[in-house]
Amino acid sequence: MSTMEIRIFGDPVLRQRAHEVEDFDGSLAQLAADMFDTMRAAEGVGLAANQVGVLKRLFTWEVVTETPEGDLVPEGSAIVNPVLHASSEEIQDGDEGCLSFPGLFYPVQRPLTVEVAYQDLGGAAHEVTLEGFLARVWLHEMDHLNGILFIDHLAKHDKQAALKAMRERDQPAPPRPGSLLLGRGD
Ligand code: ZN
């Protein structure tokens, strides 16, 4: 297992457009495998190559679904050069987070259904229709490949809260209440 460093908001690579993948070689497969390890270790449902500092149009996704029999089945894949072909006018509401904004979740509206063309790690072309949570995950990851982040979709007050939380994340931890009291000479 090999994990990569996940880039956090503020890293310029998250605002850059990733480039089309042209070489479907072993290094692409290795990158995807490392991204799977990184995504699982961080307990994410999706990870775009930008988030590990690589400007390639590649993302991984994995969700665990429960069968009618109660078995938990992981489902996921590596998606290369995705292109959004259609999205429904009908929207869905739901909270969204991002591994580049650790611990933050805000409501984001997304189309309920999308049609996406993409290639697999071998370069074969596919087209898929996705609905609900999977449509949300794929749209979030495809945004990353264009340098778009989920905060760009937030209501103004949520975006301000997210930016403030990320700014404060960079500050040294405030003194604990106990040491404040001691400092006052109480
Ligand atoms: Zn993200």
Tab-separated table of C-alpha atoms and ligand atoms in Angstrom:
chain	number	residue	atom	x	y	z
A	1	MET	CA	0.000	0.000	0.000
A	2	SER	CA	1.241	3.420	-0.930
A	3	THR	CA	-0.501	6.619	0.068
A	4	MET	CA	0.163	10.105	-1.256
A	5	GLU	CA	-0.081	13.479	0.463
A	6	ILE	CA	-3.527	15.025	0.029
A	7	ARG	CA	-3.273	18.683	-0.922
A	8	ILE	CA	-5.250	21.041	1.298
A	9	PHE	CA	-7.152	24.156	0.221
A	10	GLY	CA	-4.672	26.939	-0.467
A	11	ASP	CA	-2.416	24.705	-2.553
A	12	PRO	CA	-2.426	26.264	-6.059
A	13	VAL	CA	-2.643	22.855	-7.752
A	14	LEU	CA	-6.267	22.617	-6.602
A	15	ARG	CA	-7.108	25.628	-8.776
A	16	GLN	CA	-5.421	24.353	-11.921
A	17	ARG	CA	-7.026	22.530	-14.830
A	18	ALA	CA	-5.777	18.976	-15.192
A	19	HIS	CA	-4.587	17.754	-18.599
A	20	GLU	CA	-6.110	15.035	-20.759
A	21	VAL	CA	-4.532	11.631	-20.254
A	22	GLU	CA	-2.973	10.334	-23.467
A	23	ASP	CA	-0.731	7.524	-22.237
A	24	PHE	CA	-2.655	4.590	-20.783
A	25	ASP	CA	0.443	2.939	-19.440
A	26	GLY	CA	1.648	1.293	-16.265
A	27	SER	CA	2.410	4.593	-14.588
A	28	LEU	CA	-1.233	5.640	-14.957
A	29	ALA	CA	-2.384	2.370	-13.389
A	30	GLN	CA	0.135	2.814	-10.562
A	31	LEU	CA	-1.067	6.370	-9.923
A	32	ALA	CA	-4.676	5.133	-9.790
A	33	ALA	CA	-3.704	2.351	-7.361
A	34	ASP	CA	-1.920	4.843	-5.103
A	35	MET	CA	-4.940	7.156	-5.279
A	36	PHE	CA	-7.219	4.292	-4.224
A	37	ASP	CA	-4.962	3.618	-1.224
A	38	THR	CA	-4.911	7.331	-0.364
A	39	MET	CA	-8.687	7.710	-0.726
A	40	ARG	CA	-9.434	4.663	1.427
A	41	ALA	CA	-6.923	5.672	4.114
A	42	ALA	CA	-8.637	9.075	4.308
A	43	GLU	CA	-12.089	7.435	4.263
A	44	GLY	CA	-13.135	9.445	1.218
A	45	VAL	CA	-15.610	8.439	-1.484
A	46	GLY	CA	-13.709	10.218	-4.245
A	47	LEU	CA	-10.261	11.621	-4.988
A	48	ALA	CA	-9.109	13.647	-7.992
A	49	ALA	CA	-5.508	13.575	-9.222
A	50	ASN	CA	-5.182	17.320	-8.519
A	51	GLN	CA	-5.652	16.486	-4.864
A	52	VAL	CA	-2.427	14.483	-4.835
A	53	GLY	CA	-0.611	17.118	-6.880
A	54	VAL	CA	-0.902	15.455	-10.299
A	55	LEU	CA	-2.506	17.433	-13.144
A	56	LYS	CA	-4.049	14.489	-14.997
A	57	ARG	CA	-7.742	14.064	-15.772
A	58	LEU	CA	-8.154	11.072	-13.496
A	59	PHE	CA	-10.227	10.434	-10.396
A	60	THR	CA	-11.051	7.457	-8.228
A	61	TRP	CA	-14.321	6.791	-6.458
A	62	GLU	CA	-15.582	4.073	-4.174
A	63	VAL	CA	-18.800	3.707	-2.227
A	64	VAL	CA	-20.031	0.815	-0.134
A	65	THR	CA	-23.593	-0.268	-0.857
A	66	GLU	CA	-25.773	-2.658	1.080
A	67	THR	CA	-27.414	-5.480	-0.843
A	68	PRO	CA	-31.014	-6.512	-0.075
A	69	GLU	CA	-29.437	-9.445	1.794
A	70	GLY	CA	-27.558	-7.016	4.033
A	71	ASP	CA	-24.103	-7.627	2.564
A	72	LEU	CA	-21.802	-4.616	2.224
A	73	VAL	CA	-20.336	-4.435	-1.263
A	74	PRO	CA	-17.697	-1.878	-2.267
A	75	GLU	CA	-18.161	-0.451	-5.744
A	76	GLY	CA	-15.719	1.887	-7.407
A	77	SER	CA	-13.321	2.516	-10.242
A	78	ALA	CA	-10.758	4.827	-11.769
A	79	ILE	CA	-12.207	7.312	-14.255
A	80	VAL	CA	-10.064	8.898	-16.976
A	81	ASN	CA	-10.880	11.923	-19.159
A	82	PRO	CA	-14.497	12.238	-18.015
A	83	VAL	CA	-16.816	14.465	-20.058
A	84	LEU	CA	-20.218	15.575	-18.830
A	85	HIS	CA	-22.652	14.891	-21.680
A	86	ALA	CA	-25.921	15.782	-20.003
A	87	SER	CA	-27.311	16.736	-16.629
A	88	SER	CA	-30.910	16.824	-15.459
A	89	GLU	CA	-32.738	20.014	-14.654
A	90	GLU	CA	-34.040	18.229	-11.597
A	91	ILE	CA	-31.697	18.915	-8.701
A	92	GLN	CA	-30.806	17.149	-5.472
A	93	ASP	CA	-29.994	18.618	-2.077
A	94	GLY	CA	-27.345	17.129	0.147
A	95	ASP	CA	-24.314	17.857	2.286
A	96	GLU	CA	-20.942	17.654	0.636
A	97	GLY	CA	-17.407	17.492	1.977
A	98	CYS	CA	-13.953	17.299	0.412
A	99	LEU	CA	-10.688	15.677	1.491
A	100	SER	CA	-8.973	19.005	0.726
A	101	PHE	CA	-11.231	20.698	3.337
A	102	PRO	CA	-10.912	18.244	6.232
A	103	GLY	CA	-13.949	18.004	8.459
A	104	LEU	CA	-16.105	20.566	6.639
A	105	PHE	CA	-19.548	19.735	5.239
A	106	TYR	CA	-22.033	22.115	3.660
A	107	PRO	CA	-25.186	21.768	1.568
A	108	VAL	CA	-24.588	21.749	-2.181
A	109	GLN	CA	-27.242	21.477	-4.872
A	110	ARG	CA	-26.359	19.198	-7.780
A	111	PRO	CA	-28.250	17.817	-10.770
A	112	LEU	CA	-30.072	14.633	-9.816
A	113	THR	CA	-28.952	12.712	-12.918
A	114	VAL	CA	-25.933	12.992	-15.205
A	115	GLU	CA	-24.601	11.281	-18.303
A	116	VAL	CA	-20.826	11.009	-18.412
A	117	ALA	CA	-18.466	9.702	-21.074
A	118	TYR	CA	-15.065	8.539	-19.867
A	119	GLN	CA	-12.208	6.132	-20.442
A	120	ASP	CA	-10.970	3.362	-18.180
A	121	LEU	CA	-7.341	2.715	-17.262
A	122	GLY	CA	-6.908	0.717	-20.469
A	123	GLY	CA	-8.185	3.579	-22.623
A	124	ALA	CA	-11.519	1.940	-23.537
A	125	ALA	CA	-14.423	4.363	-23.940
A	126	HIS	CA	-17.559	4.134	-21.811
A	127	GLU	CA	-20.698	6.117	-21.154
A	128	VAL	CA	-22.751	5.910	-17.988
A	129	THR	CA	-25.884	7.431	-16.476
A	130	LEU	CA	-25.651	8.180	-12.767
A	131	GLU	CA	-28.271	9.262	-10.289
A	132	GLY	CA	-28.327	10.642	-6.769
A	133	PHE	CA	-25.237	10.254	-4.590
A	134	LEU	CA	-23.057	8.824	-7.367
A	135	ALA	CA	-23.944	11.734	-9.660
A	136	ARG	CA	-22.921	14.048	-6.798
A	137	VAL	CA	-19.589	12.281	-6.257
A	138	TRP	CA	-18.672	12.262	-9.939
A	139	LEU	CA	-19.642	15.917	-10.429
A	140	HIS	CA	-17.543	16.890	-7.393
A	141	GLU	CA	-14.518	15.031	-8.766
A	142	MET	CA	-14.981	16.338	-12.328
A	143	ASP	CA	-15.062	19.856	-10.890
A	144	HIS	CA	-11.652	19.201	-9.294
A	145	LEU	CA	-10.194	18.390	-12.721
A	146	ASN	CA	-11.250	21.886	-13.847
A	147	GLY	CA	-9.872	23.612	-10.759
A	148	ILE	CA	-13.358	24.082	-9.300
A	149	LEU	CA	-13.918	23.383	-5.608
A	150	PHE	CA	-17.105	22.590	-3.723
A	151	ILE	CA	-16.933	25.917	-1.892
A	152	ASP	CA	-17.582	27.562	-5.281
A	153	HIS	CA	-21.097	26.085	-5.155
A	154	LEU	CA	-21.931	27.159	-1.600
A	155	ALA	CA	-24.351	29.778	-0.407
A	156	LYS	CA	-22.453	32.969	0.433
A	157	HIS	CA	-22.621	32.576	4.226
A	158	ASP	CA	-21.500	28.939	4.029
A	159	LYS	CA	-18.588	29.862	1.783
A	160	GLN	CA	-17.485	32.564	4.215
A	161	ALA	CA	-17.722	30.078	7.082
A	162	ALA	CA	-15.682	27.520	5.151
A	163	LEU	CA	-12.961	30.040	4.284
A	164	LYS	CA	-12.826	31.201	7.906
A	165	ALA	CA	-12.547	27.608	9.144
A	166	MET	CA	-9.686	26.940	6.724
A	167	ARG	CA	-7.900	30.161	7.757
A	168	GLU	CA	-8.198	29.282	11.424
A	169	ARG	CA	-6.939	25.790	10.677
A	170	ASP	CA	-3.588	27.387	9.791
A	171	GLN	CA	-3.352	29.284	13.083
A	172	PRO	CA	-1.601	27.797	16.087
A	173	ALA	CA	-4.063	26.179	18.482
A	174	PRO	CA	-5.511	28.699	20.955
A	175	PRO	CA	-4.476	28.310	24.569
A	176	ARG	CA	-6.709	25.984	26.543
A	177	PRO	CA	-9.228	27.646	28.879
A	178	GLY	CA	-7.231	26.505	31.891
A	179	SER	CA	-4.051	28.248	30.794
A	180	LEU	CA	-6.010	31.413	30.016
A	181	LEU	CA	-7.189	31.520	33.605
A	182	LEU	CA	-3.685	30.966	34.858
A	183	GLY	CA	-2.441	33.766	32.608
A	184	ARG	CA	-4.865	36.196	34.181
A	185	GLY	CA	-3.339	35.531	37.565
A	186	ASP	CA	-6.583	34.235	39.017
B	1	ZN	ZN	-13.046	17.272	-3.220
